[in-house]
Every structure is written in C-alpha cells, then in structure tokens.
Short mmCIF file of C-alpha atoms in Angstrom, two decimals:
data_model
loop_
_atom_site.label_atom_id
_atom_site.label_comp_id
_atom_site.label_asym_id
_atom_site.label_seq_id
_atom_site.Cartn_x
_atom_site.Cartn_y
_atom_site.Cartn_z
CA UNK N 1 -13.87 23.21 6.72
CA UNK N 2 -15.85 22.10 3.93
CA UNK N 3 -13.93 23.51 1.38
CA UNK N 4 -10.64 21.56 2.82
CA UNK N 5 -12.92 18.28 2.58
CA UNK N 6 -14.14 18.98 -1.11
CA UNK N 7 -10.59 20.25 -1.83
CA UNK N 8 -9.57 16.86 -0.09
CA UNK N 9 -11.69 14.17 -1.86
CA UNK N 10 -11.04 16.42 -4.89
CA UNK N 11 -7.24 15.45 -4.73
CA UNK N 12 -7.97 11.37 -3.63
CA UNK N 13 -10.27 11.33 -6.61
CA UNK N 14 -7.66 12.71 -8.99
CA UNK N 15 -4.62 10.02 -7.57
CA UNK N 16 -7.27 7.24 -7.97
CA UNK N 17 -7.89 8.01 -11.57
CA UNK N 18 -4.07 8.85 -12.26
CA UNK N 19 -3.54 5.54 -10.75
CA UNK N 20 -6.33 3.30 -12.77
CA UNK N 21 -4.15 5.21 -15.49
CA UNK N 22 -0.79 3.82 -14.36
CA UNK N 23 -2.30 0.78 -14.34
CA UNK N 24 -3.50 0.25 -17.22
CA UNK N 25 -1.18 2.07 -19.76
CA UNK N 26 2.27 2.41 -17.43
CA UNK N 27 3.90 5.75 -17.17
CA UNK N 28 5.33 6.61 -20.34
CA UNK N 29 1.86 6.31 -22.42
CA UNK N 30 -0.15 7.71 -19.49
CA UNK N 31 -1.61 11.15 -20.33
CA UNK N 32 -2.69 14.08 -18.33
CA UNK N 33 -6.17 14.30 -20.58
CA UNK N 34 -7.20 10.52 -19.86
CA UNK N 35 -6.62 11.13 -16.35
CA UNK N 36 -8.71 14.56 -16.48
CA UNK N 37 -11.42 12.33 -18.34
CA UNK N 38 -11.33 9.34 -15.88
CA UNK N 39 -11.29 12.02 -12.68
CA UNK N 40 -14.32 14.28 -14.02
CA UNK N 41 -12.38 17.06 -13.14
CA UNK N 42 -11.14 20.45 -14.89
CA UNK N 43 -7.50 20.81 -15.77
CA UNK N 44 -7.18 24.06 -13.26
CA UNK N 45 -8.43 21.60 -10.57
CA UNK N 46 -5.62 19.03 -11.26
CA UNK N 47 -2.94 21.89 -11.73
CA UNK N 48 -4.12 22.76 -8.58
CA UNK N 49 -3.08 19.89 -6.68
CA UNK N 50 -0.78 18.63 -9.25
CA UNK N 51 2.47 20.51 -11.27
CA UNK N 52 2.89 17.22 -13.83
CA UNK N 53 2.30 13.68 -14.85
CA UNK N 54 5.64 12.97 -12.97
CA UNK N 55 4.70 14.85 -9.84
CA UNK N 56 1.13 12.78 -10.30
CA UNK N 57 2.99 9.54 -10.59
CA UNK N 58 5.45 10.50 -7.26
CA UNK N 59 1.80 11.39 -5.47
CA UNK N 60 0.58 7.93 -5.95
CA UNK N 61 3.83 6.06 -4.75
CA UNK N 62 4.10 7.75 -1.81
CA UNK N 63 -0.16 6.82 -1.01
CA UNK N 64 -0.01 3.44 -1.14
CA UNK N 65 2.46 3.15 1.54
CA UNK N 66 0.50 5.03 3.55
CA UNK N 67 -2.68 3.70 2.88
CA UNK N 68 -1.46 0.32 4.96
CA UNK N 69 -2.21 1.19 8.15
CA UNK N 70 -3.78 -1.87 10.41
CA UNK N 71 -5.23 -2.60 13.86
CA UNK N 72 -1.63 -2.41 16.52
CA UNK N 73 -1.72 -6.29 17.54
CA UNK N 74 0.11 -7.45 20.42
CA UNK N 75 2.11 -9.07 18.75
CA UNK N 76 3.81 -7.19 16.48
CA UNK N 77 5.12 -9.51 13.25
CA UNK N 78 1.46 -10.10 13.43
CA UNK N 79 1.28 -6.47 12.09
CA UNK N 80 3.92 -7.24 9.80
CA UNK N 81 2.13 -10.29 8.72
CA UNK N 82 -0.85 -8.36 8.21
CA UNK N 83 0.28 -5.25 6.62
CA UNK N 84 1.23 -8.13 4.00
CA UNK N 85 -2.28 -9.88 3.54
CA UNK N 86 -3.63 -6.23 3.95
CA UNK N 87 -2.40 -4.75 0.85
CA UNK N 88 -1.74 -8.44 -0.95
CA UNK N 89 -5.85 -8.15 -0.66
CA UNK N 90 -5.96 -4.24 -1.77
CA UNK N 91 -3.87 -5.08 -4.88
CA UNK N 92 -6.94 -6.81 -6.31
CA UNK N 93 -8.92 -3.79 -7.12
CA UNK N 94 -7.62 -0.91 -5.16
CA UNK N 95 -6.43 1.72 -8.40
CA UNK N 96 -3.61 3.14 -5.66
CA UNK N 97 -2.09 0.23 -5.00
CA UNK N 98 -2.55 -1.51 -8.43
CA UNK N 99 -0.97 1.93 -9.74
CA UNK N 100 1.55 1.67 -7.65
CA UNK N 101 2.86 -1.54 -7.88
CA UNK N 102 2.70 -1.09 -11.95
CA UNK N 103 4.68 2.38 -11.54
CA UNK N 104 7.51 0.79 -8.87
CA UNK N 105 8.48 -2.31 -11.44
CA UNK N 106 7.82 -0.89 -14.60
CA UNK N 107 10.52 -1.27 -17.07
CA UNK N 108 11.82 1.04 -20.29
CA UNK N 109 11.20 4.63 -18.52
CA UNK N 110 13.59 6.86 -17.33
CA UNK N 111 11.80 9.39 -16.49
CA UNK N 112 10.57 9.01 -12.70
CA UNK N 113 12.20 7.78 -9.78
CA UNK N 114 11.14 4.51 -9.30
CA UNK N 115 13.38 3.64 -6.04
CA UNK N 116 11.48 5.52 -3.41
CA UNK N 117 8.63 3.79 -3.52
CA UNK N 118 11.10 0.50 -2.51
CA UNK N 119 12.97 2.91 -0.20
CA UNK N 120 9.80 3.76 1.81
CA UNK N 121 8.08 0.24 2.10
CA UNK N 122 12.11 -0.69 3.39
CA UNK N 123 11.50 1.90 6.16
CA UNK N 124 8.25 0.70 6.63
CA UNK N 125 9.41 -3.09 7.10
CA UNK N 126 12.31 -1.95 9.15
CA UNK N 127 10.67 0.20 11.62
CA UNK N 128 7.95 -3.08 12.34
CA UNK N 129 10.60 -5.50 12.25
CA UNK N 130 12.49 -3.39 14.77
CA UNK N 131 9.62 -2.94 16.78
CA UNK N 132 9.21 -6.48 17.12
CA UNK N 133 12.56 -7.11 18.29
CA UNK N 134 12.12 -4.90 20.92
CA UNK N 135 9.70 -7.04 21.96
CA UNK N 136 12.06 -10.10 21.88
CA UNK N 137 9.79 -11.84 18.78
CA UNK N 138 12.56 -12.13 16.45
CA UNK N 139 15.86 -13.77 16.39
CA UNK N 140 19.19 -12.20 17.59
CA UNK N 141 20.54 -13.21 14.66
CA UNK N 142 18.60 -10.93 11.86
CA UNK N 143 20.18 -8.05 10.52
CA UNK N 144 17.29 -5.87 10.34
CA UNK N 145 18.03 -4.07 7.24
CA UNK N 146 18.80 -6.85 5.01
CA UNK N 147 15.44 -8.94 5.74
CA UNK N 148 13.37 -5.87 5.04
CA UNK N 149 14.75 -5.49 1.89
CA UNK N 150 14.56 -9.18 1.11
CA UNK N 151 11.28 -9.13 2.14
CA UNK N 152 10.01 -6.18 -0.35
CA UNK N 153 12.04 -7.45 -3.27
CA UNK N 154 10.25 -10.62 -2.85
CA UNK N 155 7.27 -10.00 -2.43
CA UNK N 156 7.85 -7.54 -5.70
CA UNK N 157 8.31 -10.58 -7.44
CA UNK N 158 5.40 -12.66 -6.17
CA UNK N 159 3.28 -9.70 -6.85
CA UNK N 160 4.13 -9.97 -10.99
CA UNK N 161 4.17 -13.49 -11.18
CA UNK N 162 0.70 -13.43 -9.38
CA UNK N 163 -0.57 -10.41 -11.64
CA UNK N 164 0.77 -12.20 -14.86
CA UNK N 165 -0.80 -15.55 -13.71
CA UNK N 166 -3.82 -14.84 -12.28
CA UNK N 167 -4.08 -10.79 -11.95
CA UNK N 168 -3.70 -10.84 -8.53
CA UNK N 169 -6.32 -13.24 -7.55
CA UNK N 170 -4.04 -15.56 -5.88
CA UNK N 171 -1.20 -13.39 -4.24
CA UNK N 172 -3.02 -13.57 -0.80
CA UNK N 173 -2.11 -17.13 -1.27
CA UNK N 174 1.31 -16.87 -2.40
CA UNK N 175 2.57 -14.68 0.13
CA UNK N 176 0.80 -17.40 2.86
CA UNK N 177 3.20 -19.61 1.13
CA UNK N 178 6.13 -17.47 0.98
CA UNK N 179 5.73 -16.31 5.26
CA UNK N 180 5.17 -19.97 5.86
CA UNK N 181 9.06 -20.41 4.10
CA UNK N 182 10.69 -17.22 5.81
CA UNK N 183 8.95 -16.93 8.75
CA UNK N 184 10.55 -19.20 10.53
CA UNK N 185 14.03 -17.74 9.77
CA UNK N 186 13.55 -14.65 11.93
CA UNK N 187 10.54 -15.19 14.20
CA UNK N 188 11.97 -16.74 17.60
CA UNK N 189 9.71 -19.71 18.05
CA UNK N 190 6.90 -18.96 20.64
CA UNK N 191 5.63 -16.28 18.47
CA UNK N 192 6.00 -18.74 15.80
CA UNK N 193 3.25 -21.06 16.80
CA UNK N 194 1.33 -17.88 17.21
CA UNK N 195 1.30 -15.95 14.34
CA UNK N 196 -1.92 -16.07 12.06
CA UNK N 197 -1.24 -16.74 8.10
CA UNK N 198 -4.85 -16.87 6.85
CA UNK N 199 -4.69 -15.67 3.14
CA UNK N 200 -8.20 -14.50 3.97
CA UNK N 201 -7.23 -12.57 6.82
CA UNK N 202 -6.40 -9.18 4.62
CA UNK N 203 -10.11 -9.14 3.09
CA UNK N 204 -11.17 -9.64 6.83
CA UNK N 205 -8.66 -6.50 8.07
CA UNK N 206 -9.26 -4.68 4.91
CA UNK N 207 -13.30 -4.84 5.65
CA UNK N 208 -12.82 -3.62 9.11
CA UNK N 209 -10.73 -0.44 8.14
CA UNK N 210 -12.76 0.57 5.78
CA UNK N 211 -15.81 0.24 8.17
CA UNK N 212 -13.88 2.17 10.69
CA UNK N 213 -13.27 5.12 8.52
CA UNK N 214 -16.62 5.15 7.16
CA UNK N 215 -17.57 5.69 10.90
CA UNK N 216 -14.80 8.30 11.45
CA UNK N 217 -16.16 10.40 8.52
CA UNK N 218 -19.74 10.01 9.59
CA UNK N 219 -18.56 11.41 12.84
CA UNK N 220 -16.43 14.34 11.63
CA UNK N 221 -20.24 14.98 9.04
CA UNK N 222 -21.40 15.16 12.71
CA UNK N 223 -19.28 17.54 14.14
CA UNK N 224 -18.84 20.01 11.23
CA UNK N 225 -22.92 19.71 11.03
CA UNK N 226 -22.91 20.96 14.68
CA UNK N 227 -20.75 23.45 14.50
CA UNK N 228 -23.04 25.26 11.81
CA UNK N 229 -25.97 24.56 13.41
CA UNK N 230 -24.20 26.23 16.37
#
C-alpha cells in the first residue's frame, strides 16, 4: 500500500510540474528535462508513468476535469454554478488547471489533440445540466447539448481575456457577470431567485475540499498505520 501511495503522489507531482511547464512555455517549447528539473524526479520515474511530452500533455487535460468535483447541492445548477466559481478560483494558482487551460487554447501546434479537453468539460456540462432538468430547474425549451457547449466556449473566452487582463485575478468576477446574463435563459424561474452567484463562493468551496481531503488522507495514514501495527 505504501508503495501505490509514493508511486501515486510520485505521478501528481510529475503532472503538476508538466503543467507549471505548459503554463509557462506552451506545448511546443515545453521540454521533458525542465519538467524532470521542476518535478525532482529521475527520468526512469517519469518514463514510468509517462511514454512522452504528448502523452504528459493528454495526462494533464484529462486531470483538470476531474479535479472539479464539489459538495451535491440540492439544487443542482447550483452545482453547475459552482463547478464554475470552483475552478474559475483554481485557475489562479492551481499548475493543473492553469496548464490546462494554456494547453486547450493554445494556438500554432499541431501536434496534440486539443479537442478532448472541450469534449470532456461538454460531457461534464451536459450530464449536470441534464440532471437538473430532471429535476424540473431548467426550461423545456433548452437543447441540452447546445448550451453546454455555449457555455464552455464562453467561458474559454472569458478565461483569456481575464488571464491577458488581469491573470486570472478577476475571472471569478466575470463569470458572476456572465451567469447573471445566461442564467436566466435556461433556469425556470423559482430556482432562479435561488441560485447563489457569489464570485467568492469558489475560494469558499475550494477551501472546504481541500480540507476534506486533507482529512480523508489523514484517515487512510490511519488505517494503513493500523494495519501494520496489526
């Protein structure tokens, strides 16, 4: 079990520093030595978990769509809403997502698949906007599939006007702005009046996610720690 953890926070450590590499150089001048440099790691330990720059790049655009995962709500655009503000917040300093977001709208390359990462936050808009009509919060009239993608491509752009303006600092804002606009398109309007915008709601989410996986690890510490004591 331990060696699954090390081999575990071996591989996060090695997408975080690929991603702070993303970031900051894009994908074409990104190298596999500055991300062996930035990880601390040896190159048998990245070939390990990792074939190639490009399967590197794939690795970290398929993580940030997973890292957004928040509280169930009963109301379920609220999820949608926060999902938003969630990783609006995370795009401030979290190297996934900023590595992300540089590798899915990066221009000039043609060497990696760009459209999954759009493809997978489209499934993951769909499947919560679905949800949510199930649960009679959103209009008849919305096809599904077409506000999800409007939804990502937008907030695509907000993202890189927000990064070129500001770097981020004011996207929690922006997207406040740009539910407040949309919203009320496809919500039906009881869940309207209910829904909570907050731009500082995603730093408030964000705080309590991480403090509940700090507490999951501690726990799992405490179980592996018993079993060898056992």
């Amino acid at each position: 079990m331990a060696q699954q953890d090390r081999a575990i926070r071996t591989r996060r450590l090695i997408l975080e520093a690929a991603a702070s590499v993303f970031d900051d150089l894009g994908y074409d001048r990104a190298t596999i030595a500055e991300v062996l440099e930035r990880a601390g790691v040896t190159k048998g330990a990245l070939y390990f978990h990792f074939a190639s720059k490009e399967q590197l790049a794939l690795a970290v655009l398929d993580e940030h769509v997973l890292d957004i995962a928040v509280e169930p709500q009963k109301i379920k655009l609220q999820e949608f809403v926060d999902s938003g503000q969630v990783l609006a917040y995370r795009l401030r300093s979290d190297p996934i997502q900023r590595g992300a977001a540089r590798l899915a709208v990066e221009q000039g390359s043609n060497h990696l698949d760009r459209k999954q990462s759009m493809l997978a936050w489209t499934r993951f808009v769909v499947e919560l906007l679905n949800q949510a009509r199930d649960r009679g919060e959103v209009m008849e009239s919305v096809v599904v599939p077409e506000t999800a993608e409007l939804f990502v491509g937008a907030f695509a752009g907000i993202q890189l006007m927000s990064n070129a303006l500001t770097n981020q600092a004011d996207l929690s804002q922006r997207l406040t702005i740009f539910f407040q606009h949309t919203l009320p398109s496809i919500a039906v309007p009881a869940i309207l009046a209910k829904l909570n915008l907050d731009p500082e709601r995603g730093e408030k989410l964000d705080a309590a996610l991480q403090g509940k996986a700090l507490a999951h690890a501690g726990a799992d510490a405490d179980a592996d720690a018993d079993v060898v004591a056992g």
